[in-house]
PDB file of C-alpha atoms in Angstrom:
ATOM      1  CA  UNK T1013      33.077  -9.847  13.726  1.00 59.00           C
ATOM      2  CA  UNK T1014      31.287 -10.172  10.013  1.00 68.00           C
ATOM      3  CA  UNK T1015      33.897  -8.535   7.780  1.00 91.00           C
ATOM      4  CA  UNK T1016      31.273  -7.632   4.893  1.00 95.00           C
ATOM      5  CA  UNK T1017      27.779  -7.740   6.161  1.00 95.00           C
ATOM      6  CA  UNK T1018      24.850  -7.937   3.253  1.00 96.00           C
ATOM      7  CA  UNK T1019      21.927  -7.863   5.971  1.00 95.00           C
ATOM      8  CA  UNK T1020      19.455  -8.565   2.991  1.00 95.00           C
ATOM      9  CA  UNK T1021      18.487 -12.554   1.999  1.00 92.00           C
ATOM     10  CA  UNK T1022      15.870 -10.872  -0.590  1.00 95.00           C
ATOM     11  CA  UNK T1023      15.260  -8.763  -3.108  1.00 96.00           C
ATOM     12  CA  UNK T1024      12.501  -7.950  -5.419  1.00 96.00           C
ATOM     13  CA  UNK T1025      12.258  -5.195  -7.399  1.00 97.00           C
ATOM     14  CA  UNK T1026       9.689  -4.912 -10.775  1.00 97.00           C
ATOM     15  CA  UNK T1027      11.674  -4.576 -14.024  1.00 97.00           C
ATOM     16  CA  UNK T1028      12.824  -0.869 -14.985  1.00 97.00           C
ATOM     17  CA  UNK T1029      12.860  -0.284 -11.343  1.00 97.00           C
ATOM     18  CA  UNK T1030      16.196   0.387  -9.727  1.00 97.00           C
ATOM     19  CA  UNK T1031      17.023  -1.380  -6.482  1.00 97.00           C
ATOM     20  CA  UNK T1032      19.758  -1.109  -4.101  1.00 98.00           C
ATOM     21  CA  UNK T1033      22.072  -4.170  -2.762  1.00 98.00           C
ATOM     22  CA  UNK T1034      23.634  -3.375   0.818  1.00 98.00           C
ATOM     23  CA  UNK T1035      26.436  -4.018   1.772  1.00 98.00           C
ATOM     24  CA  UNK T1036      28.873  -2.924   4.902  1.00 97.00           C
ATOM     25  CA  UNK T1037      32.200  -3.704   5.184  1.00 96.00           C
ATOM     26  CA  UNK T1038      34.524  -3.723   8.562  1.00 95.00           C
ATOM     27  CA  UNK T1039      38.315  -3.645   8.558  1.00 92.00           C
ATOM     28  CA  UNK T1040      41.022  -1.078   9.939  1.00 90.00           C
ATOM     29  CA  UNK T1041      43.283  -0.832   7.185  1.00 88.00           C
ATOM     30  CA  UNK T1042      43.246   2.341   5.678  1.00 88.00           C
ATOM     31  CA  UNK T1043      43.839   0.955   2.206  1.00 88.00           C
ATOM     32  CA  UNK T1044      41.380  -1.478   0.969  1.00 91.00           C
ATOM     33  CA  UNK T1045      38.719  -2.390  -2.372  1.00 91.00           C
ATOM     34  CA  UNK T1046      35.269  -3.458  -2.848  1.00 94.00           C
ATOM     35  CA  UNK T1047      33.398  -5.756  -5.407  1.00 94.00           C
ATOM     36  CA  UNK T1048      30.520  -6.791  -6.195  1.00 96.00           C
ATOM     37  CA  UNK T1049      30.025  -9.799  -8.031  1.00 95.00           C
ATOM     38  CA  UNK T1050      26.748 -11.152  -9.553  1.00 96.00           C
ATOM     39  CA  UNK T1051      25.168 -14.763  -9.103  1.00 93.00           C
ATOM     40  CA  UNK T1052      23.156 -16.429 -11.731  1.00 93.00           C
ATOM     41  CA  UNK T1053      21.304 -20.234 -11.728  1.00 91.00           C
ATOM     42  CA  UNK T1054      24.103 -21.705 -13.368  1.00 88.00           C
ATOM     43  CA  UNK T1055      26.996 -20.387 -10.779  1.00 87.00           C
ATOM     44  CA  UNK T1056      29.436 -18.619 -12.361  1.00 88.00           C
ATOM     45  CA  UNK T1057      31.101 -15.412 -10.946  1.00 90.00           C
ATOM     46  CA  UNK T1058      30.427 -12.920 -13.115  1.00 91.00           C
ATOM     47  CA  UNK T1059      32.762  -9.415 -11.734  1.00 90.00           C
ATOM     48  CA  UNK T1060      30.400  -6.511 -11.944  1.00 94.00           C
ATOM     49  CA  UNK T1061      32.407  -3.155 -10.332  1.00 94.00           C
ATOM     50  CA  UNK T1062      35.118  -2.429  -7.731  1.00 92.00           C
ATOM     51  CA  UNK T1063      35.801   0.454  -5.782  1.00 94.00           C
ATOM     52  CA  UNK T1064      39.305   1.860  -4.197  1.00 91.00           C
ATOM     53  CA  UNK T1065      39.091   2.694  -0.807  1.00 92.00           C
ATOM     54  CA  UNK T1066      41.371   5.721  -2.181  1.00 91.00           C
ATOM     55  CA  UNK T1067      38.785   6.552  -5.205  1.00 90.00           C
ATOM     56  CA  UNK T1068      36.896   9.857  -4.982  1.00 88.00           C
ATOM     57  CA  UNK T1069      34.454   9.217  -7.122  1.00 93.00           C
ATOM     58  CA  UNK T1070      31.506   6.002  -6.830  1.00 95.00           C
ATOM     59  CA  UNK T1071      31.974   4.175  -9.657  1.00 94.00           C
ATOM     60  CA  UNK T1072      29.835   3.103 -12.402  1.00 95.00           C
ATOM     61  CA  UNK T1073      30.084   0.191 -14.614  1.00 94.00           C
ATOM     62  CA  UNK T1074      27.217   1.154 -17.339  1.00 96.00           C
ATOM     63  CA  UNK T1075      23.394   0.448 -15.287  1.00 97.00           C
ATOM     64  CA  UNK T1076      25.783  -0.688 -11.824  1.00 97.00           C
ATOM     65  CA  UNK T1077      27.020   2.042  -9.679  1.00 97.00           C
ATOM     66  CA  UNK T1078      28.533   2.064  -6.364  1.00 97.00           C
ATOM     67  CA  UNK T1079      27.222   4.095  -3.755  1.00 96.00           C
ATOM     68  CA  UNK T1080      30.528   4.240  -1.712  1.00 96.00           C
ATOM     69  CA  UNK T1081      29.853   5.805   2.154  1.00 96.00           C
ATOM     70  CA  UNK T1082      33.307   5.685   3.485  1.00 94.00           C
ATOM     71  CA  UNK T1083      32.336   7.067   6.756  1.00 94.00           C
ATOM     72  CA  UNK T1084      29.658   4.931   7.440  1.00 95.00           C
ATOM     73  CA  UNK T1085      31.219   2.415   6.171  1.00 95.00           C
ATOM     74  CA  UNK T1086      29.106   0.980   2.727  1.00 97.00           C
ATOM     75  CA  UNK T1087      29.290   0.643  -0.103  1.00 97.00           C
ATOM     76  CA  UNK T1088      25.412   0.074  -1.289  1.00 98.00           C
ATOM     77  CA  UNK T1089      24.816  -1.957  -5.223  1.00 98.00           C
ATOM     78  CA  UNK T1090      22.471  -0.049  -7.454  1.00 98.00           C
ATOM     79  CA  UNK T1091      20.996  -1.194 -10.050  1.00 98.00           C
ATOM     80  CA  UNK T1092      19.671   1.260 -12.496  1.00 96.00           C
ATOM     81  CA  UNK T1093      16.569   0.183 -15.075  1.00 96.00           C
ATOM     82  CA  UNK T1094      16.258  -3.878 -14.078  1.00 97.00           C
ATOM     83  CA  UNK T1095      16.581  -5.520 -16.555  1.00 97.00           C
ATOM     84  CA  UNK T1096      14.533  -9.788 -15.761  1.00 97.00           C
ATOM     85  CA  UNK T1097      17.817 -10.787 -16.306  1.00 96.00           C
ATOM     86  CA  UNK T1098      19.148  -9.505 -13.352  1.00 97.00           C
ATOM     87  CA  UNK T1099      17.538 -12.584 -11.131  1.00 97.00           C
ATOM     88  CA  UNK T1100      20.280 -13.993  -9.144  1.00 97.00           C
ATOM     89  CA  UNK T1101      23.083 -13.931  -6.640  1.00 96.00           C
ATOM     90  CA  UNK T1102      24.966 -10.801  -5.296  1.00 97.00           C
ATOM     91  CA  UNK T1103      27.896 -10.809  -3.153  1.00 96.00           C
ATOM     92  CA  UNK T1104      29.956  -7.765  -1.817  1.00 96.00           C
ATOM     93  CA  UNK T1105      33.561  -8.058  -1.634  1.00 94.00           C
ATOM     94  CA  UNK T1106      36.132  -6.815   0.087  1.00 93.00           C
ATOM     95  CA  UNK T1107      40.223  -7.265   0.046  1.00 89.00           C
ATOM     96  CA  UNK T1108      42.746  -5.807   2.705  1.00 83.00           C
ATOM     97  CA  UNK T1109      45.933  -4.418   1.455  1.00 75.00           C
ATOM     98  CA  UNK T1110      47.295  -5.072   4.698  1.00 69.00           C
ATOM     99  CA  UNK T1111      47.577  -9.070   3.799  1.00 67.00           C
ATOM    100  CA  UNK T1112      49.828  -8.259   0.076  1.00 68.00           C
ATOM    101  CA  UNK T1113      46.849 -11.070  -1.742  1.00 73.00           C
ATOM    102  CA  UNK T1114      44.043 -10.025  -4.036  1.00 75.00           C
ATOM    103  CA  UNK T1115      42.103 -13.427  -1.175  1.00 83.00           C
ATOM    104  CA  UNK T1116      38.845 -11.695  -0.763  1.00 89.00           C
ATOM    105  CA  UNK T1117      36.055 -12.254   1.931  1.00 91.00           C
ATOM    106  CA  UNK T1118      32.383 -12.471   0.502  1.00 93.00           C
ATOM    107  CA  UNK T1119      29.233 -11.777   2.043  1.00 94.00           C
ATOM    108  CA  UNK T1120      26.504 -14.319   3.040  1.00 93.00           C
ATOM    109  CA  UNK T1121      24.986 -12.474  -0.702  1.00 95.00           C
ATOM    110  CA  UNK T1122      21.282 -10.873  -1.310  1.00 96.00           C
ATOM    111  CA  UNK T1123      19.431 -12.587  -4.315  1.00 96.00           C
ATOM    112  CA  UNK T1124      17.498 -10.339  -6.186  1.00 98.00           C
ATOM    113  CA  UNK T1125      14.772 -11.229  -8.933  1.00 97.00           C
ATOM    114  CA  UNK T1126      12.827  -8.653 -11.346  1.00 97.00           C
ATOM    115  CA  UNK T1127       8.837  -8.972 -11.880  1.00 96.00           C
ATOM    116  CA  UNK T1128       7.247  -7.910 -15.099  1.00 95.00           C
TER     117      UNK T1128
ATOM    118  CA  UNK I1465      39.090 -20.091 -23.960  1.00 49.00           C
ATOM    119  CA  UNK I1466      41.115 -18.195 -22.135  1.00 67.00           C
ATOM    120  CA  UNK I1467      39.679 -18.153 -19.148  1.00 88.00           C
ATOM    121  CA  UNK I1468      39.988 -20.230 -15.439  1.00 93.00           C
ATOM    122  CA  UNK I1469      39.295 -23.672 -15.853  1.00 94.00           C
ATOM    123  CA  UNK I1470      38.259 -25.847 -13.624  1.00 96.00           C
ATOM    124  CA  UNK I1471      36.657 -29.098 -13.541  1.00 96.00           C
ATOM    125  CA  UNK I1472      35.056 -31.656 -13.729  1.00 97.00           C
ATOM    126  CA  UNK I1473      32.129 -29.497 -13.507  1.00 95.00           C
ATOM    127  CA  UNK I1474      30.616 -32.390 -11.469  1.00 96.00           C
ATOM    128  CA  UNK I1475      31.100 -34.969  -9.394  1.00 97.00           C
ATOM    129  CA  UNK I1476      29.681 -37.594  -8.079  1.00 98.00           C
ATOM    130  CA  UNK I1477      31.764 -39.339  -4.420  1.00 97.00           C
ATOM    131  CA  UNK I1478      30.502 -41.979  -1.762  1.00 97.00           C
ATOM    132  CA  UNK I1479      31.930 -41.428   1.413  1.00 97.00           C
ATOM    133  CA  UNK I1480      34.842 -41.907   2.143  1.00 97.00           C
ATOM    134  CA  UNK I1481      36.397 -41.939  -1.743  1.00 98.00           C
ATOM    135  CA  UNK I1482      38.459 -39.217  -2.693  1.00 98.00           C
ATOM    136  CA  UNK I1483      37.839 -36.355  -4.694  1.00 98.00           C
ATOM    137  CA  UNK I1484      39.968 -34.350  -6.710  1.00 98.00           C
ATOM    138  CA  UNK I1485      39.524 -30.741  -7.943  1.00 98.00           C
ATOM    139  CA  UNK I1486      42.255 -28.977 -10.725  1.00 98.00           C
ATOM    140  CA  UNK I1487      42.089 -25.852 -11.979  1.00 97.00           C
ATOM    141  CA  UNK I1488      44.392 -23.663 -14.697  1.00 96.00           C
ATOM    142  CA  UNK I1489      44.232 -20.173 -14.563  1.00 94.00           C
ATOM    143  CA  UNK I1490      43.822 -17.281 -16.969  1.00 91.00           C
ATOM    144  CA  UNK I1491      47.292 -17.859 -19.166  1.00 89.00           C
ATOM    145  CA  UNK I1492      49.678 -14.938 -17.465  1.00 85.00           C
ATOM    146  CA  UNK I1493      47.863 -16.023 -14.339  1.00 87.00           C
ATOM    147  CA  UNK I1494      50.434 -17.470 -11.495  1.00 87.00           C
ATOM    148  CA  UNK I1495      48.236 -16.674  -8.641  1.00 90.00           C
ATOM    149  CA  UNK I1496      45.025 -19.338  -7.770  1.00 94.00           C
ATOM    150  CA  UNK I1497      42.685 -19.211  -4.622  1.00 94.00           C
ATOM    151  CA  UNK I1498      40.611 -21.758  -4.268  1.00 97.00           C
ATOM    152  CA  UNK I1499      37.100 -21.133  -1.999  1.00 96.00           C
ATOM    153  CA  UNK I1500      33.763 -23.366  -0.822  1.00 97.00           C
ATOM    154  CA  UNK I1501      30.327 -22.379  -1.564  1.00 94.00           C
ATOM    155  CA  UNK I1502      27.989 -24.421   0.807  1.00 91.00           C
ATOM    156  CA  UNK I1503      24.396 -24.055  -0.264  1.00 83.00           C
ATOM    157  CA  UNK I1504      22.435 -21.097   0.479  1.00 79.00           C
ATOM    158  CA  UNK I1505      25.900 -19.756   1.806  1.00 84.00           C
ATOM    159  CA  UNK I1506      28.814 -16.643   0.336  1.00 87.00           C
ATOM    160  CA  UNK I1507      32.054 -17.993  -1.327  1.00 93.00           C
ATOM    161  CA  UNK I1508      34.449 -19.083   1.542  1.00 94.00           C
ATOM    162  CA  UNK I1509      38.401 -18.991   1.335  1.00 93.00           C
ATOM    163  CA  UNK I1510      39.458 -21.962   1.481  1.00 95.00           C
ATOM    164  CA  UNK I1511      43.602 -21.632   0.442  1.00 95.00           C
ATOM    165  CA  UNK I1512      45.961 -19.412  -1.662  1.00 93.00           C
ATOM    166  CA  UNK I1513      48.502 -21.009  -4.061  1.00 94.00           C
ATOM    167  CA  UNK I1514      51.007 -19.632  -6.312  1.00 91.00           C
ATOM    168  CA  UNK I1515      53.064 -21.753  -8.234  1.00 88.00           C
ATOM    169  CA  UNK I1516      54.863 -24.627  -5.991  1.00 88.00           C
ATOM    170  CA  UNK I1517      53.793 -22.733  -3.296  1.00 92.00           C
ATOM    171  CA  UNK I1518      51.387 -22.823   0.004  1.00 93.00           C
ATOM    172  CA  UNK I1519      50.809 -18.214   0.615  1.00 90.00           C
ATOM    173  CA  UNK I1520      47.697 -18.726   2.536  1.00 91.00           C
ATOM    174  CA  UNK I1521      45.719 -21.644   3.530  1.00 93.00           C
ATOM    175  CA  UNK I1522      43.899 -20.479   7.062  1.00 91.00           C
ATOM    176  CA  UNK I1523      40.522 -21.042   5.493  1.00 92.00           C
ATOM    177  CA  UNK I1524      41.239 -25.062   4.306  1.00 95.00           C
ATOM    178  CA  UNK I1525      40.238 -27.797   6.998  1.00 94.00           C
ATOM    179  CA  UNK I1526      43.157 -28.887   8.990  1.00 90.00           C
ATOM    180  CA  UNK I1527      42.188 -32.604   7.639  1.00 94.00           C
ATOM    181  CA  UNK I1528      41.077 -34.614   4.493  1.00 97.00           C
ATOM    182  CA  UNK I1529      42.900 -31.293   2.770  1.00 97.00           C
ATOM    183  CA  UNK I1530      44.872 -30.624   0.321  1.00 97.00           C
ATOM    184  CA  UNK I1531      46.236 -27.853  -2.524  1.00 97.00           C
ATOM    185  CA  UNK I1532      48.642 -27.766  -4.586  1.00 96.00           C
ATOM    186  CA  UNK I1533      50.062 -25.598  -7.612  1.00 95.00           C
ATOM    187  CA  UNK I1534      52.809 -27.801  -9.198  1.00 92.00           C
ATOM    188  CA  UNK I1535      55.459 -25.940 -11.522  1.00 90.00           C
ATOM    189  CA  UNK I1536      54.091 -27.327 -14.764  1.00 90.00           C
ATOM    190  CA  UNK I1537      49.753 -28.624 -14.790  1.00 92.00           C
ATOM    191  CA  UNK I1538      47.168 -27.486 -12.656  1.00 95.00           C
ATOM    192  CA  UNK I1539      46.559 -26.697  -9.486  1.00 97.00           C
ATOM    193  CA  UNK I1540      44.526 -29.610  -7.664  1.00 97.00           C
ATOM    194  CA  UNK I1541      42.766 -29.159  -4.439  1.00 98.00           C
ATOM    195  CA  UNK I1542      42.369 -32.811  -3.026  1.00 98.00           C
ATOM    196  CA  UNK I1543      39.906 -34.054  -0.156  1.00 98.00           C
ATOM    197  CA  UNK I1544      40.605 -37.104   1.163  1.00 97.00           C
ATOM    198  CA  UNK I1545      37.786 -39.851   2.369  1.00 97.00           C
ATOM    199  CA  UNK I1546      34.575 -37.754   1.632  1.00 97.00           C
ATOM    200  CA  UNK I1547      31.986 -36.510   4.303  1.00 96.00           C
ATOM    201  CA  UNK I1548      28.348 -35.876   3.800  1.00 95.00           C
ATOM    202  CA  UNK I1549      29.405 -32.107   4.472  1.00 94.00           C
ATOM    203  CA  UNK I1550      32.048 -31.306   1.718  1.00 96.00           C
ATOM    204  CA  UNK I1551      29.221 -30.965  -0.722  1.00 96.00           C
ATOM    205  CA  UNK I1552      29.851 -28.107  -1.832  1.00 96.00           C
ATOM    206  CA  UNK I1553      30.689 -25.962  -5.207  1.00 96.00           C
ATOM    207  CA  UNK I1554      34.179 -25.760  -4.755  1.00 97.00           C
ATOM    208  CA  UNK I1555      36.078 -22.526  -7.527  1.00 96.00           C
ATOM    209  CA  UNK I1556      38.740 -21.952  -8.196  1.00 96.00           C
ATOM    210  CA  UNK I1557      40.125 -18.080  -9.352  1.00 93.00           C
ATOM    211  CA  UNK I1558      43.546 -16.741 -10.004  1.00 91.00           C
ATOM    212  CA  UNK I1559      45.011 -13.429 -10.848  1.00 86.00           C
ATOM    213  CA  UNK I1560      48.629 -11.993 -11.668  1.00 79.00           C
ATOM    214  CA  UNK I1561      49.242 -10.486  -8.780  1.00 70.00           C
ATOM    215  CA  UNK I1562      49.808  -7.215  -9.367  1.00 61.00           C
ATOM    216  CA  UNK I1563      47.035  -5.501  -7.112  1.00 59.00           C
ATOM    217  CA  UNK I1564      46.029  -3.167 -10.519  1.00 53.00           C
ATOM    218  CA  UNK I1565      41.943  -3.430 -10.033  1.00 59.00           C
ATOM    219  CA  UNK I1566      42.664  -6.941  -7.738  1.00 60.00           C
ATOM    220  CA  UNK I1567      39.710  -8.282  -9.635  1.00 73.00           C
ATOM    221  CA  UNK I1568      39.826 -12.730  -9.309  1.00 82.00           C
ATOM    222  CA  UNK I1569      38.755 -14.628 -12.497  1.00 88.00           C
ATOM    223  CA  UNK I1570      36.879 -17.431 -11.444  1.00 91.00           C
ATOM    224  CA  UNK I1571      36.517 -20.787 -12.702  1.00 93.00           C
ATOM    225  CA  UNK I1572      32.586 -21.492 -12.965  1.00 92.00           C
ATOM    226  CA  UNK I1573      33.117 -24.111 -10.272  1.00 95.00           C
ATOM    227  CA  UNK I1574      33.166 -27.331 -10.235  1.00 97.00           C
ATOM    228  CA  UNK I1575      29.827 -28.830  -7.829  1.00 96.00           C
ATOM    229  CA  UNK I1576      30.499 -31.933  -5.759  1.00 97.00           C
ATOM    230  CA  UNK I1577      28.127 -34.276  -4.209  1.00 97.00           C
ATOM    231  CA  UNK I1578      28.681 -36.745  -1.509  1.00 97.00           C
ATOM    232  CA  UNK I1579      25.851 -39.552  -1.096  1.00 95.00           C
TER     233      UNK I1579
END
């Protein structure tokens, strides 16, 4: 079974609009962390936001927020006021505490394109 | 620059040659992870190392691939007798292992092309 599922291969959004990138996960570990990374065309992996499974509030970092719905096992990324520079691949990832490592399992990604 | 340093950034090899990819973790980090990204795919975990120890190699192909993280010097991912299917971006990441946010700091990747 897929640990991390990103069902949207590609998304389009107009500049200044908000966009939601979906991510669902599968784990039996009660303690885990969820991450979003951005990969622009230049190829580097840029950390965006983190949500711990025990965090009471949804994580926010500037224009990024994570819509964490624990019962549904979803961790969608919301980007507000999209900018042209947001065009990139976005990866959702999970770390399970039981492995006692920082090993991340990644989804297949969503390619976001922001148009003027 | 105190970030994760990978070299070379780009490497071209012919089938049957060896590829060596190097990774220097962030200062103060002793945990190194290698990931492989095939074209148009996500990152797949390969191996997790601490100094002089392989902790988890569950994602490493059984043959031709090896990794080390010696006491001194960078971590090395070695691919022997490369084949076209090895063409990919190889990312190294490091962490302090303190499990605060558990954030992995990634290098810029090494892109291997096998002709």
